[in-house]
Amino acid sequence: MANILIIGAGGVGRVVVHKCVQNRDVFEHITLASRRLSSCEVYQKEVKERYDTDIDIAQVDADDVPALVALIQKVKPDMVLNIALPYQDLTIMEACLQTGVHYLDTANYEHPDSAKFEYKEQWAFDNRYKDAKIMALLGSGFDPGVTNVFCAYAQKHYFDEIETIDILDCNAGDHGYAFATNFNPEINLREVSSKGRYWENGEWIETEPMEIKMVWDYPQIGKKDSYLLYHEEMESLVKHIKGLKRIRFFMTFGESYLTHMKCLENVGMLGIKEVEHNGQKIIPMQFLKTLLPDPSTLGARTKGKTNIGIVATGVKNGVKRSIYIYNVCDHEQTFKETGAQAVSYTTGVPAMIGAKLMMEGKWTGHGVFNLEEFDPDPFMEALNIQGLPWIVKEL
Ligand SMILES: NC(=O)c1ccc[n+]([C@@H]2O[C@H](COP(=O)([O-])OP(=O)(O)OC[C@H]3O[C@@H](n4cnc5c(N)ncnc54)[C@H](OP(=O)(O)O)[C@@H]3O)[C@@H](O)[C@H]2O)c1
């Protein structure tokens, strides 16, 4: 059926390749491209050994629009799955526009020089995507991604009006290292060391990093310190969930992680501006990434579970209610299935599902979309089938 081009052969890219190969009835032809061909070769070999199936591979610098256009013209995909870094969102969107090919990603555009993400520049493609009669699906990972679909599902089946949403993200995995990040260290550390922000009564309220903490009892995991962060899906949910009065995002961090991060920050290792070192220019955060364990290698050593979900409160038929929708994912099980830990898995599976719904014609449109704009039911159904079953609880 579909011919797809996946760009980015990292931790999440690995899962996307596995899950697309597992759904060969939809993804008939798969090409994996990345900055280094060697990264693609590893996964090409892996799926050949595991599923006895072939995928094509290619080298591309996704910062280079003409190079992307040339690759897309050669591969002639029906869609491009951007599983590289948020820095590449705009160039890949531009290349898809120039070639008339659908687009999907898992993370909001960020400029390398400023640790700030917003949808503005990606939403600005909307009219041009409409004119070109193509579709972009933004943020089809877990959060953003599944959390947006959970909100749309709550809205559709449980509420006349949702008043508050808390997104609750817990990773209780233990990889045995003193300090490591579960996905790209640069993107991860930029996110968690930034100021917090939540939305209440029509305005954004800024907090110091890690200023607001609560303890949440995560099913199958237990009580964990959870800190308020800014997270990108709030920007689109505020726009699309009508009547919303407050939305917040919380993520769990252990004492040791926060102490390491504070020390690194205090000595300047989280800096994203160039510094001079022995006559060479380096960016501290990028040097730190070189020192830290590669997240794509954590799978084999990580034990424990993730639990990510939403708590929505609101009104149905005049009665107040509160529901919790969540998924629990086991690091060891995802490693067994795909060679990746659960953070990569929970991102890669929804990326495949978003692409599958687009290619099957279940989610269609012209322009730029976030996931909560579509009917959540086929996505929720696919989560149960594709390895990320969910639970709804009345609180
Ligand atoms: N929504 C969610 O829930 C969620 C959660 C976690 C992560 N994410 C997002 O998922 C994406 C992938 O994360 P990850 O953990 O897989 O990161 P990763 O392991 O660092 O992988 C990123 C891959 O992108 C490739 N790449 C980087 N720059 C490139 C360029 N200029 N041209 C071509 N390829 C390039 C790298 O290629 P080489 O190996 O070839 O050098 C690398 O393999 C990120 O955008 C991250 O923010 C989303």
Coordinates of N, CA and C in Angstrom, one line a residue, residues 117-207:
F117 N 10.2 26.2 22.8 CA 9.5 25.6 21.7 C 8.1 26.2 21.6
E118 N 7.6 26.4 20.4 CA 6.2 26.8 20.2 C 5.8 26.4 18.8
Y119 N 4.5 26.3 18.6 CA 4.0 25.8 17.3 C 4.0 26.9 16.2
K120 N 4.2 28.1 16.6 CA 4.0 29.3 15.7 C 4.5 29.0 14.3
E121 N 5.8 28.6 14.2 CA 6.4 28.5 12.9 C 5.9 27.3 12.1
Q122 N 5.5 26.3 12.8 CA 5.0 25.1 12.1 C 3.5 25.3 11.7
W123 N 2.7 26.0 12.5 CA 1.4 26.3 12.2 C 1.3 27.3 11.0
A124 N 2.4 28.1 10.8 CA 2.5 29.1 9.7 C 2.5 28.4 8.4
F125 N 2.8 27.1 8.3 CA 2.7 26.3 7.1 C 1.3 26.0 6.6
D126 N 0.3 26.2 7.5 CA -1.0 25.7 7.3 C -1.6 26.1 5.9
N127 N -1.6 27.3 5.6 CA -2.2 27.7 4.3 C -1.5 27.1 3.1
R128 N -0.1 27.1 3.2 CA 0.6 26.5 2.1 C 0.4 25.0 1.9
Y129 N 0.2 24.3 3.1 CA -0.1 22.9 3.0 C -1.5 22.7 2.5
K130 N -2.4 23.6 2.8 CA -3.8 23.5 2.3 C -3.8 23.7 0.8
D131 N -3.1 24.7 0.3 CA -3.0 24.9 -1.1 C -2.4 23.8 -1.9
A132 N -1.4 23.1 -1.2 CA -0.7 22.0 -1.9 C -1.5 20.7 -1.7
K133 N -2.6 20.8 -1.0 CA -3.5 19.6 -0.7 C -2.7 18.5 0.0
I134 N -1.9 18.8 0.9 CA -1.2 17.8 1.7 C -1.4 18.1 3.2
M135 N -1.0 17.1 4.0 CA -1.3 17.1 5.4 C -0.1 17.0 6.3
A136 N 0.0 17.8 7.3 CA 1.1 17.6 8.3 C 0.4 17.3 9.6
L137 N 0.9 16.2 10.3 CA 0.4 15.8 11.6 C 1.5 16.1 12.6
L138 N 1.3 17.1 13.5 CA 2.4 17.5 14.4 C 2.3 16.8 15.8
G139 N 3.4 16.3 16.2 CA 3.5 15.8 17.6 C 2.8 14.5 17.8
S140 N 3.1 13.5 16.9 CA 2.5 12.2 17.0 C 3.5 11.2 17.8
G141 N 3.8 11.6 19.0 CA 4.6 10.7 19.9 C 3.6 10.4 21.1
F142 N 4.2 10.3 22.3 CA 3.3 10.0 23.5 C 2.9 11.4 24.1
D143 N 3.9 12.2 24.5 CA 3.5 13.5 25.0 C 4.4 14.6 24.4
P144 N 4.0 15.3 23.4 CA 2.7 15.3 22.7 C 2.4 14.0 21.9
G145 N 1.1 13.9 21.7 CA 0.7 12.7 20.9 C -0.5 12.0 21.5
V146 N -0.1 10.9 22.2 CA -1.2 10.1 22.9 C -1.9 11.0 23.9
T147 N -1.2 11.9 24.6 CA -1.9 12.7 25.6 C -2.9 13.6 24.9
N148 N -2.6 14.1 23.7 CA -3.6 14.9 23.0 C -4.8 14.0 22.7
V149 N -4.6 12.8 22.2 CA -5.7 11.9 21.9 C -6.5 11.5 23.1
F150 N -5.8 11.3 24.2 CA -6.5 11.0 25.5 C -7.5 12.2 25.8
C151 N -7.0 13.4 25.6 CA -7.9 14.6 25.9 C -9.1 14.6 25.0
A152 N -8.8 14.3 23.7 CA -9.9 14.3 22.7 C -10.9 13.2 23.0
Y153 N -10.4 12.1 23.5 CA -11.2 10.9 23.9 C -12.1 11.2 25.1
A154 N -11.5 11.9 26.1 CA -12.2 12.3 27.3 C -13.3 13.3 26.9
Q155 N -13.0 14.2 26.0 CA -14.0 15.2 25.6 C -15.1 14.5 24.8
K156 N -14.8 13.6 24.0 CA -15.8 12.9 23.1 C -16.8 12.0 24.0
H157 N -16.2 11.2 24.9 CA -17.0 10.2 25.5 C -17.4 10.5 27.0
Y158 N -16.7 11.4 27.7 CA -16.9 11.5 29.1 C -17.4 12.9 29.6
F159 N -17.3 13.9 28.7 CA -17.6 15.3 29.2 C -18.5 16.1 28.2
D160 N -19.3 16.9 28.8 CA -19.9 18.0 27.9 C -18.9 19.1 27.9
E161 N -18.2 19.4 29.0 CA -17.2 20.4 29.0 C -16.1 20.0 30.0
I162 N -14.8 20.0 29.5 CA -13.7 19.8 30.4 C -13.2 21.1 31.0
E163 N -13.0 21.1 32.3 CA -12.6 22.3 32.9 C -11.1 22.3 33.2
T164 N -10.6 21.2 33.7 CA -9.1 21.2 33.9 C -8.5 19.9 33.4
I165 N -7.2 20.0 33.0 CA -6.5 18.8 32.6 C -5.1 18.9 33.2
D166 N -4.7 17.8 33.8 CA -3.3 17.6 34.3 C -2.7 16.4 33.5
I167 N -1.6 16.7 32.8 CA -0.9 15.6 32.1 C 0.2 15.1 33.1
L168 N 0.2 13.8 33.3 CA 1.1 13.2 34.3 C 2.0 12.2 33.7
D169 N 3.3 12.5 33.7 CA 4.3 11.7 33.0 C 5.3 11.2 34.0
C170 N 5.3 9.8 34.2 CA 6.2 9.2 35.1 C 7.1 8.2 34.4
N171 N 8.4 8.3 34.5 CA 9.3 7.2 34.1 C 10.0 6.7 35.3
A172 N 9.6 5.5 35.7 CA 10.2 4.9 36.9 C 11.2 3.8 36.5
G173 N 11.8 4.0 35.3 CA 12.8 3.1 34.8 C 14.1 3.3 35.5
D174 N 14.9 2.2 35.7 CA 16.2 2.4 36.3 C 17.2 1.7 35.4
H175 N 18.2 2.6 34.9 CA 19.2 2.1 33.9 C 20.5 1.8 34.6
G176 N 20.6 2.1 35.8 CA 21.8 1.7 36.6 C 22.9 2.7 36.5
Y177 N 22.8 3.7 35.6 CA 23.8 4.7 35.5 C 23.6 5.8 36.6
A178 N 24.6 6.5 37.0 CA 24.4 7.6 37.9 C 23.6 8.7 37.3
F179 N 23.8 8.9 36.0 CA 23.0 10.0 35.3 C 23.0 9.7 33.8
A180 N 21.8 9.7 33.3 CA 21.6 9.5 31.8 C 20.2 10.0 31.5
T181 N 20.0 10.4 30.2 CA 18.7 10.8 29.9 C 18.1 9.8 29.0
N182 N 16.7 9.7 29.0 CA 16.0 8.6 28.3 C 15.8 8.9 26.8
F183 N 15.9 10.2 26.4 CA 15.9 10.4 25.0 C 17.0 11.5 24.8
N184 N 17.1 12.0 23.6 CA 18.2 12.8 23.2 C 18.6 13.8 24.3
P185 N 19.8 13.7 24.9 CA 20.2 14.4 26.1 C 20.0 16.0 26.0
E186 N 20.4 16.4 24.8 CA 20.4 17.9 24.6 C 18.9 18.4 24.6
I187 N 18.0 17.7 23.9 CA 16.6 18.1 23.9 C 16.0 17.9 25.3
N188 N 16.3 16.8 25.9 CA 15.8 16.5 27.2 C 16.2 17.5 28.3
L189 N 17.5 17.8 28.3 CA 18.0 18.7 29.4 C 17.6 20.2 29.1
R190 N 17.5 20.5 27.9 CA 17.0 21.9 27.6 C 15.5 22.0 28.1
E191 N 14.8 20.9 27.9 CA 13.4 21.0 28.3 C 13.2 21.1 29.8
V192 N 14.0 20.3 30.6 CA 13.7 20.2 32.0 C 14.4 21.3 32.8
S193 N 15.4 22.0 32.2 CA 16.1 23.0 32.9 C 15.4 24.4 32.6
S194 N 14.4 24.4 31.7 CA 13.7 25.7 31.4 C 12.7 26.1 32.5
K195 N 12.3 27.3 32.4 CA 11.2 27.7 33.3 C 9.9 26.9 33.1
G196 N 9.2 26.7 34.2 CA 7.9 26.0 34.0 C 6.8 27.0 33.6
R197 N 5.7 26.5 33.1 CA 4.6 27.3 32.6 C 3.3 26.5 32.6
Y198 N 2.2 27.1 33.1 CA 0.9 26.5 32.9 C -0.1 27.5 32.5
W199 N -1.3 27.0 32.2 CA -2.3 28.0 31.6 C -3.5 27.9 32.5
E200 N -3.9 29.1 32.9 CA -5.1 29.2 33.8 C -5.9 30.5 33.5
N201 N -7.2 30.3 33.4 CA -8.1 31.4 33.1 C -7.6 32.3 32.0
G202 N -7.2 31.7 30.9 CA -6.9 32.5 29.7 C -5.5 33.0 29.6
E203 N -4.7 32.7 30.7 CA -3.3 33.2 30.5 C -2.2 32.3 31.0
W204 N -1.0 32.4 30.5 CA 0.1 31.6 30.8 C 0.8 32.1 32.1
I205 N 1.0 31.2 33.0 CA 1.7 31.6 34.3 C 3.1 30.9 34.3
E206 N 4.1 31.8 34.5 CA 5.5 31.2 34.5 C 5.9 30.9 35.9
T207 N 6.7 29.8 36.0 CA 7.3 29.4 37.3 C 8.8 29.2 37.1

